């Protein structure tokens, strides 16, 4: 087993995750089996209770693990399936060690950071690195480990010490350290500064780790003089100083690393059995990146959400939209709309903001309402859904977005809910309570539109949702989404929710053209909705964005983009196939010839 540790210096958020993913990708393109581990030094057990404003989205894995969004990058770049144990936190390590101490595993010894915590870290890495993440079940040959935070953080010290020891245990030929550092370029002088990188490398060396590759994040390509200066002061060869300048797309980063000989160096450094030949996977990425830069046609999607001021809150959603837009050869424009700005209260308090938000919504080609929690802004999401339904605009609702679509339909079409002793307005308000007390808000309401799931534990917040990969069975042969999935009878997608549509009300909606075309295996939970007489009005209880890939876009998002570009009906009529011109050209054209058909694989 070969281990590649990726550390970062100067500032956080420097791009370690993308660089780690890119290194893994170029190694996988060489025929190696690659896995990845993300280490987060925070004391939380997992990312499940994080605020999206602070840490971005919570990425959900097949096994229900709620993890850092960087694991989403690993899965998208490497096309692998990770587990919750691929995300190691300080909380998990301390919990494991304390549990061992309580069981008496340490035989009365004084439990300390060194050696007990550091040993536990090393044991976790060695064990997890051997677990297959590919469909073929083959044990990985290379493990890429990203250490979150920056060198010098007090939270990271046990992990730095653990890897200082680890490099000697596994021997030099099996361990490599890549250090990612910032090379700032102040606008006042326009000169690239190396001092932050020098200090960062010096501190890393002082802690016992020496970088084999220094990857310099910079706004513009690294000048030769700057590269030589870093080489001299950081005690590495110039070829070991890699420039990672800002690029038009993150999908160009693997190509950037490959061009600078990273594969050759890692091959020599770790004695890897790599043949230096043209690699099919990287060729596909180059074609994809080139097309992305040359697209001429545009498509716009209004993303109506609660956390729109911080794009990382919807990282996977944005990537899924990008994958689908690229598949139909359109340049994507995302119009971020804070759902609270669409509400009548905003019209009274900040009319300019209100009208600007509605202008964005009305000018979009399609509408997306993603998942979320909490009452704030939900009225605005209802307004956006209502507008999309009435104006026949393509719409996709994910998780909360689907549940709100159900409420909007009941509320605005005055669905007669038999045997219910409440008005629709109350039904809507009840749904807003998405926290642990929601079932206690009005206990006499026996049949709300959306209900708290029976297995939800209201006394605990973390890890109490319906999480992970679940099977959804399509109940209709004519479902648009089923066709987009390749006429599959069922799909396995990832979930993250506490609430569900009340199954007792199913027939009240379906007799009015609002169909629940997908349900769980038991037929009790409503998973997919579709509306008659609409170009594309789809809602899914699951989160399809978590399984979207750059060259395998998620079908629900792909359908939204096709409908927004006016291509959905043509695509369905062709048997869910795209012509070569649609799939590989530099621009999309609805009048493209159909003489030759190429199927888009999901």
XYZ file of N, CA and C in Angstrom, residues 173-316:
432
model
N 9.605 4.427 0.836
C 9.104 4.106 -0.499
C 7.586 4.002 -0.559
N 6.942 4.034 0.600
C 5.484 3.867 0.631
C 4.747 5.106 1.130
N 5.489 6.189 1.366
C 4.858 7.390 1.928
C 5.362 8.634 1.210
N 4.429 9.480 0.818
C 4.776 10.714 0.101
C 3.939 11.850 0.670
N 4.531 13.019 0.805
C 3.831 14.186 1.342
C 3.743 15.283 0.281
N 2.524 15.699 -0.014
C 2.284 16.831 -0.909
C 1.804 17.995 -0.053
N 2.505 19.105 -0.142
C 2.128 20.281 0.649
C 1.573 21.360 -0.277
N 0.375 21.825 0.035
C -0.290 22.856 -0.766
C -0.150 24.187 -0.045
N 0.403 25.166 -0.736
C 0.648 26.464 -0.106
C 0.206 27.595 -1.028
N 0.024 28.754 -0.439
C -0.419 29.925 -1.192
C 0.767 30.789 -1.586
N 0.768 31.219 -2.848
C 1.736 32.214 -3.319
C 0.932 33.458 -3.687
N 0.793 34.391 -2.750
C -0.036 35.578 -3.018
C 0.637 36.539 -3.992
N -0.174 37.361 -4.607
C 0.326 38.358 -5.554
C -0.384 39.679 -5.273
N 0.144 40.465 -4.326
C -0.518 41.725 -3.954
C -0.694 42.644 -5.160
N -1.851 43.246 -5.264
C -2.130 44.118 -6.411
C -1.247 45.359 -6.411
N -0.767 45.754 -5.236
C 0.062 46.964 -5.154
C 1.378 46.806 -5.905
N 1.953 45.590 -5.851
C 3.253 45.367 -6.502
C 3.155 44.453 -7.714
N 2.159 43.576 -7.718
C 2.032 42.622 -8.817
C 3.075 41.523 -8.783
N 3.817 41.440 -7.680
C 4.901 40.464 -7.561
C 4.436 39.263 -6.749
N 4.778 38.073 -7.216
C 4.442 36.854 -6.490
C 5.364 36.694 -5.284
N 4.773 36.490 -4.116
C 5.522 36.433 -2.867
C 5.698 34.984 -2.400
N 6.918 34.632 -2.046
C 7.226 33.257 -1.639
C 7.352 33.077 -0.133
N 7.415 34.178 0.610
C 7.663 34.074 2.050
C 6.613 33.228 2.780
N 5.306 33.375 2.487
C 4.333 32.515 3.182
C 4.598 31.029 2.969
N 4.993 30.660 1.757
C 5.295 29.252 1.472
C 6.548 28.809 2.209
N 7.567 29.667 2.226
C 8.793 29.331 2.956
C 8.490 29.062 4.429
N 7.709 29.941 5.037
C 7.386 29.786 6.459
C 6.542 28.539 6.714
N 5.620 28.269 5.809
C 4.754 27.103 5.963
C 5.553 25.807 5.890
N 6.464 25.722 4.916
C 7.296 24.525 4.770
C 8.241 24.384 5.959
N 8.780 25.513 6.433
C 9.673 25.471 7.590
C 8.932 24.929 8.821
N 7.701 25.367 9.013
C 6.925 24.890 10.159
C 6.594 23.407 10.017
N 6.271 22.977 8.797
C 5.971 21.567 8.567
C 7.191 20.702 8.862
N 8.363 21.171 8.417
C 9.596 20.420 8.677
C 9.898 20.369 10.172
N 9.603 21.465 10.854
C 9.843 21.493 12.291
C 8.990 20.487 13.044
N 7.883 20.082 12.431
C 6.997 19.095 13.052
C 7.311 17.675 12.607
N 8.313 17.543 11.748
C 8.783 16.205 11.395
C 8.370 15.678 10.043
N 7.717 16.496 9.221
C 7.319 16.067 7.878
C 8.010 16.933 6.835
N 8.551 16.310 5.809
C 9.208 17.046 4.724
C 8.421 16.852 3.439
N 8.017 17.932 2.788
C 7.217 17.792 1.564
C 8.035 17.240 0.400
N 7.433 16.318 -0.336
C 8.054 15.799 -1.551
C 7.651 16.635 -2.758
N 6.442 17.145 -2.730
C 5.960 18.055 -3.766
C 5.348 19.270 -3.085
N 5.689 20.452 -3.574
C 5.076 21.684 -3.073
C 4.177 22.222 -4.178
N 2.886 22.215 -3.931
C 1.932 22.696 -4.922
C 1.522 24.108 -4.557
N 1.849 25.033 -5.433
C 1.669 26.454 -5.157
C 0.387 26.972 -5.794
N -0.539 27.382 -4.944
C -1.772 27.992 -5.434
C -1.520 29.460 -5.695
N -1.827 29.892 -6.904
C -1.561 31.273 -7.285
C -2.593 31.728 -8.308
N -2.730 33.040 -8.426
C -3.716 33.595 -9.356
C -3.261 33.469 -10.797
N -1.959 33.603 -11.024
C -1.385 33.515 -12.370
C -0.270 32.474 -12.369
N 0.101 31.950 -13.533
C 1.171 30.938 -13.583
C 2.434 31.389 -12.867
N 3.075 30.457 -12.208
C 4.270 30.730 -11.417
C 5.447 31.096 -12.321
N 6.093 32.188 -12.012
C 7.267 32.596 -12.786
C 8.449 31.689 -12.451
N 9.334 31.490 -13.421
C 10.480 30.594 -13.219
C 11.354 31.042 -12.054
N 11.554 32.354 -11.937
C 12.387 32.870 -10.849
C 11.758 32.569 -9.492
N 10.447 32.666 -9.433
C 9.737 32.373 -8.185
C 9.840 30.887 -7.855
N 9.703 30.058 -8.871
C 9.807 28.610 -8.667
C 11.199 28.234 -8.157
N 12.221 28.842 -8.740
C 13.595 28.552 -8.315
C 13.851 29.041 -6.890
N 13.238 30.150 -6.533
C 13.400 30.680 -5.179
C 12.764 29.741 -4.151
N 11.578 29.252 -4.457
C 10.919 28.292 -3.562
C 11.749 27.020 -3.464
N 12.293 26.592 -4.596
C 13.145 25.398 -4.621
C 14.350 25.567 -3.699
N 14.994 26.714 -3.767
C 16.201 26.952 -2.981
C 15.897 27.031 -1.487
N 14.886 27.798 -1.105
C 14.617 28.010 0.315
C 13.843 26.856 0.969
N 13.190 26.042 0.164
C 12.409 24.925 0.724
C 13.089 23.581 0.519
N 14.298 23.620 -0.058
C 15.130 22.426 -0.163
C 14.463 21.315 -0.979
N 13.957 21.684 -2.153
C 13.417 20.703 -3.098
C 13.903 21.073 -4.495
N 13.826 20.131 -5.413
C 14.189 20.404 -6.799
C 13.123 21.290 -7.450
N 13.510 22.090 -8.453
C 12.509 22.912 -9.150
C 11.366 22.084 -9.727
N 11.652 20.851 -10.136
C 10.602 19.989 -10.692
C 9.602 19.542 -9.630
N 9.981 19.722 -8.358
C 9.084 19.353 -7.264
C 8.202 20.521 -6.823
N 8.380 21.665 -7.457
C 7.530 22.828 -7.208
C 6.499 22.885 -8.334
N 5.257 22.662 -8.003
C 4.189 22.545 -8.993
C 3.282 23.771 -8.927
N 3.036 24.351 -10.078
C 2.157 25.524 -10.160
C 0.711 25.072 -10.344
N -0.149 25.509 -9.444
C -1.588 25.254 -9.577
C -2.276 26.616 -9.616
N -2.216 27.230 -10.777
C -2.807 28.557 -10.954
C -4.318 28.441 -11.137
N -5.004 29.566 -10.973
C -6.447 29.585 -11.190
C -6.750 29.192 -12.634
N -7.734 28.321 -12.806
C -8.110 27.850 -14.137
C -9.605 28.053 -14.343
N -10.033 27.908 -15.581
C -11.428 28.172 -15.924
C -12.377 27.161 -15.309
N -11.884 25.955 -15.048
C -12.716 24.893 -14.496
C -11.858 23.990 -13.624
N -12.440 23.488 -12.544
C -11.683 22.582 -11.666
C -11.313 21.299 -12.390
N -12.003 20.997 -13.476
C -11.701 19.774 -14.222
C -10.400 19.892 -15.004
N -9.819 21.085 -15.038
C -8.517 21.263 -15.682
C -7.356 20.996 -14.722
N -7.637 20.922 -13.434
C -6.562 20.728 -12.456
C -5.821 19.409 -12.668
N -6.500 18.276 -12.880
C -5.739 17.039 -13.143
C -4.836 17.163 -14.363
N -5.313 17.845 -15.398
C -4.511 18.028 -16.609
C -3.299 18.901 -16.313
N -3.499 19.914 -15.464
C -2.409 20.816 -15.080
C -1.310 20.049 -14.345
N -1.706 19.176 -13.439
C -0.729 18.388 -12.686
C -0.014 17.395 -13.592
N -0.761 16.785 -14.491
C -0.166 15.793 -15.385
C 0.857 16.432 -16.322
N 0.561 17.651 -16.783
C 1.473 18.360 -17.687
C 2.807 18.680 -17.022
N 2.799 18.847 -15.693
C 4.018 19.222 -14.973
C 4.763 18.013 -14.399
N 4.400 16.830 -14.862
C 5.162 15.638 -14.501
C 4.890 15.059 -13.137
N 3.729 15.346 -12.566
C 3.416 14.818 -11.237
C 3.354 13.293 -11.252
N 2.783 12.722 -12.310
C 2.690 11.261 -12.402
C 4.074 10.633 -12.405
N 4.963 11.187 -13.218
C 6.316 10.641 -13.300
C 7.045 10.705 -11.976
N 6.886 11.835 -11.267
C 7.576 11.971 -9.980
C 7.031 10.969 -8.968
N 5.695 10.884 -8.851
C 5.101 9.961 -7.878
C 5.456 8.522 -8.223
N 5.494 8.214 -9.514
C 5.873 6.866 -9.960
C 7.275 6.515 -9.477
N 8.200 7.465 -9.643
C 9.589 7.228 -9.232
C 9.721 7.234 -7.712
N 9.021 8.165 -7.065
C 9.142 8.329 -5.616
C 8.572 7.144 -4.847
N 7.458 6.601 -5.308
C 6.793 5.507 -4.600
C 6.988 4.158 -5.278
N 7.806 4.145 -6.320
C 8.088 2.889 -7.030
C 6.789 2.211 -7.466
N 5.966 2.981 -8.174
C 4.677 2.471 -8.633
C 4.801 1.857 -10.023
N 4.063 0.794 -10.282
C 4.110 0.143 -11.600
C 3.249 0.877 -12.620
N 3.708 2.057 -13.040
C 2.931 2.881 -13.966
C 3.602 2.898 -15.331
N 2.821 2.654 -16.367
C 3.327 2.774 -17.726
C 3.068 4.193 -18.215
N 4.103 4.851 -18.688
C 3.970 6.232 -19.155
C 3.430 6.215 -20.586
N 2.106 6.173 -20.683
C 1.466 6.121 -21.991
C 0.212 6.984 -21.952
N -0.370 7.169 -23.132
C -1.597 7.960 -23.207
C -2.692 7.284 -22.382
N -3.432 8.075 -21.620
C -4.426 7.504 -20.727
C -5.822 7.948 -21.144
N -6.678 6.952 -21.350
C -8.017 7.196 -21.892
C -8.840 8.097 -20.983
N -8.740 7.871 -19.655
C -9.547 8.650 -18.723
C -9.193 10.129 -18.788
N -7.892 10.446 -18.816
C -7.484 11.847 -18.898
C -7.854 12.453 -20.244
N -7.848 11.648 -21.290
C -8.265 12.145 -22.605
C -9.717 12.597 -22.558
N -10.570 11.822 -21.884
C -11.975 12.202 -21.745
C -12.110 13.502 -20.953
N -11.303 13.629 -19.904
C -11.364 14.846 -19.096
C -10.906 16.052 -19.901
N -9.910 15.871 -20.739
C -9.436 16.983 -21.566
C -10.512 17.396 -22.564
N -11.147 16.418 -23.187
C -12.224 16.730 -24.125
C -13.353 17.467 -23.413
N -13.698 17.006 -22.218
C -14.765 17.625 -21.447
C -14.398 19.057 -21.061
N -13.165 19.274 -20.621
C -12.721 20.610 -20.223
C -12.673 21.555 -21.414
N -12.193 21.058 -22.549
C -12.127 21.893 -23.751
C -13.519 22.311 -24.200
N -14.448 21.375 -24.181
C -15.819 21.696 -24.580
C -16.429 22.716 -23.631
N -16.141 22.569 -22.348
C -16.691 23.484 -21.352
C -16.279 24.924 -21.629
N -15.072 25.114 -22.127
C -14.570 26.462 -22.394
C -15.101 27.047 -23.696
N -15.631 26.190 -24.597
C -16.021 26.678 -25.921
C -17.526 26.751 -26.137
N -18.307 26.453 -25.135
C -19.758 26.434 -25.306
C -20.301 27.830 -25.606
N -21.299 27.882 -26.476
C -21.875 29.159 -26.889
C -23.303 29.347 -26.382
N -24.090 28.286 -26.400
C -25.475 28.384 -25.954
C -25.533 28.459 -24.430
N -26.529 29.190 -23.926
C -26.670 29.364 -22.483
C -28.004 28.797 -21.994
N -28.004 28.333 -20.764
C -29.232 27.941 -20.092
C -29.125 28.430 -18.653
N -30.217 28.968 -18.134
C -30.187 29.535 -16.780
C -31.156 28.789 -15.872
N -30.706 28.553 -14.650
C -31.521 27.876 -13.642
C -31.589 28.754 -12.398
N -32.798 28.994 -11.915
C -32.981 29.730 -10.667
C -32.889 28.747 -9.507
N -31.872 28.912 -8.676
C -31.714 28.077 -7.488
C -32.309 28.847 -6.313
N -33.483 28.433 -5.883
C -34.214 29.129 -4.823
C -33.974 28.390 -3.511
N -33.180 28.998 -2.642
C -32.813 28.321 -1.406
C -32.644 29.269 -0.246
N -32.198 28.711 0.839
C -32.062 29.450 2.095
C -30.629 29.896 2.343
N -29.651 29.194 1.742
C -28.239 29.433 2.044
C -27.479 29.948 0.818
N -28.116 30.748 -0.003
C -27.546 31.121 -1.303
C -26.359 32.072 -1.211
N -26.121 32.662 -0.059
C -24.977 33.565 0.078
C -23.656 32.807 0.170
N -23.709 31.513 0.360
C -22.516 30.680 0.503
C -22.673 29.492 -0.442
N -22.014 29.557 -1.594
C -22.246 28.562 -2.648
C -21.879 27.145 -2.216
N -20.928 26.996 -1.278
C -20.557 25.659 -0.813
C -21.715 24.942 -0.123
N -22.733 25.713 0.296
C -23.900 25.093 0.920
C -24.647 24.205 -0.065
N -24.462 24.473 -1.349
C -25.116 23.685 -2.395
C -24.080 23.128 -3.366
N -22.928 22.720 -2.847
C -21.816 22.294 -3.702
C -22.207 21.170 -4.653
N -22.821 20.120 -4.149
C -23.178 18.981 -4.994
C -24.297 19.332 -5.965
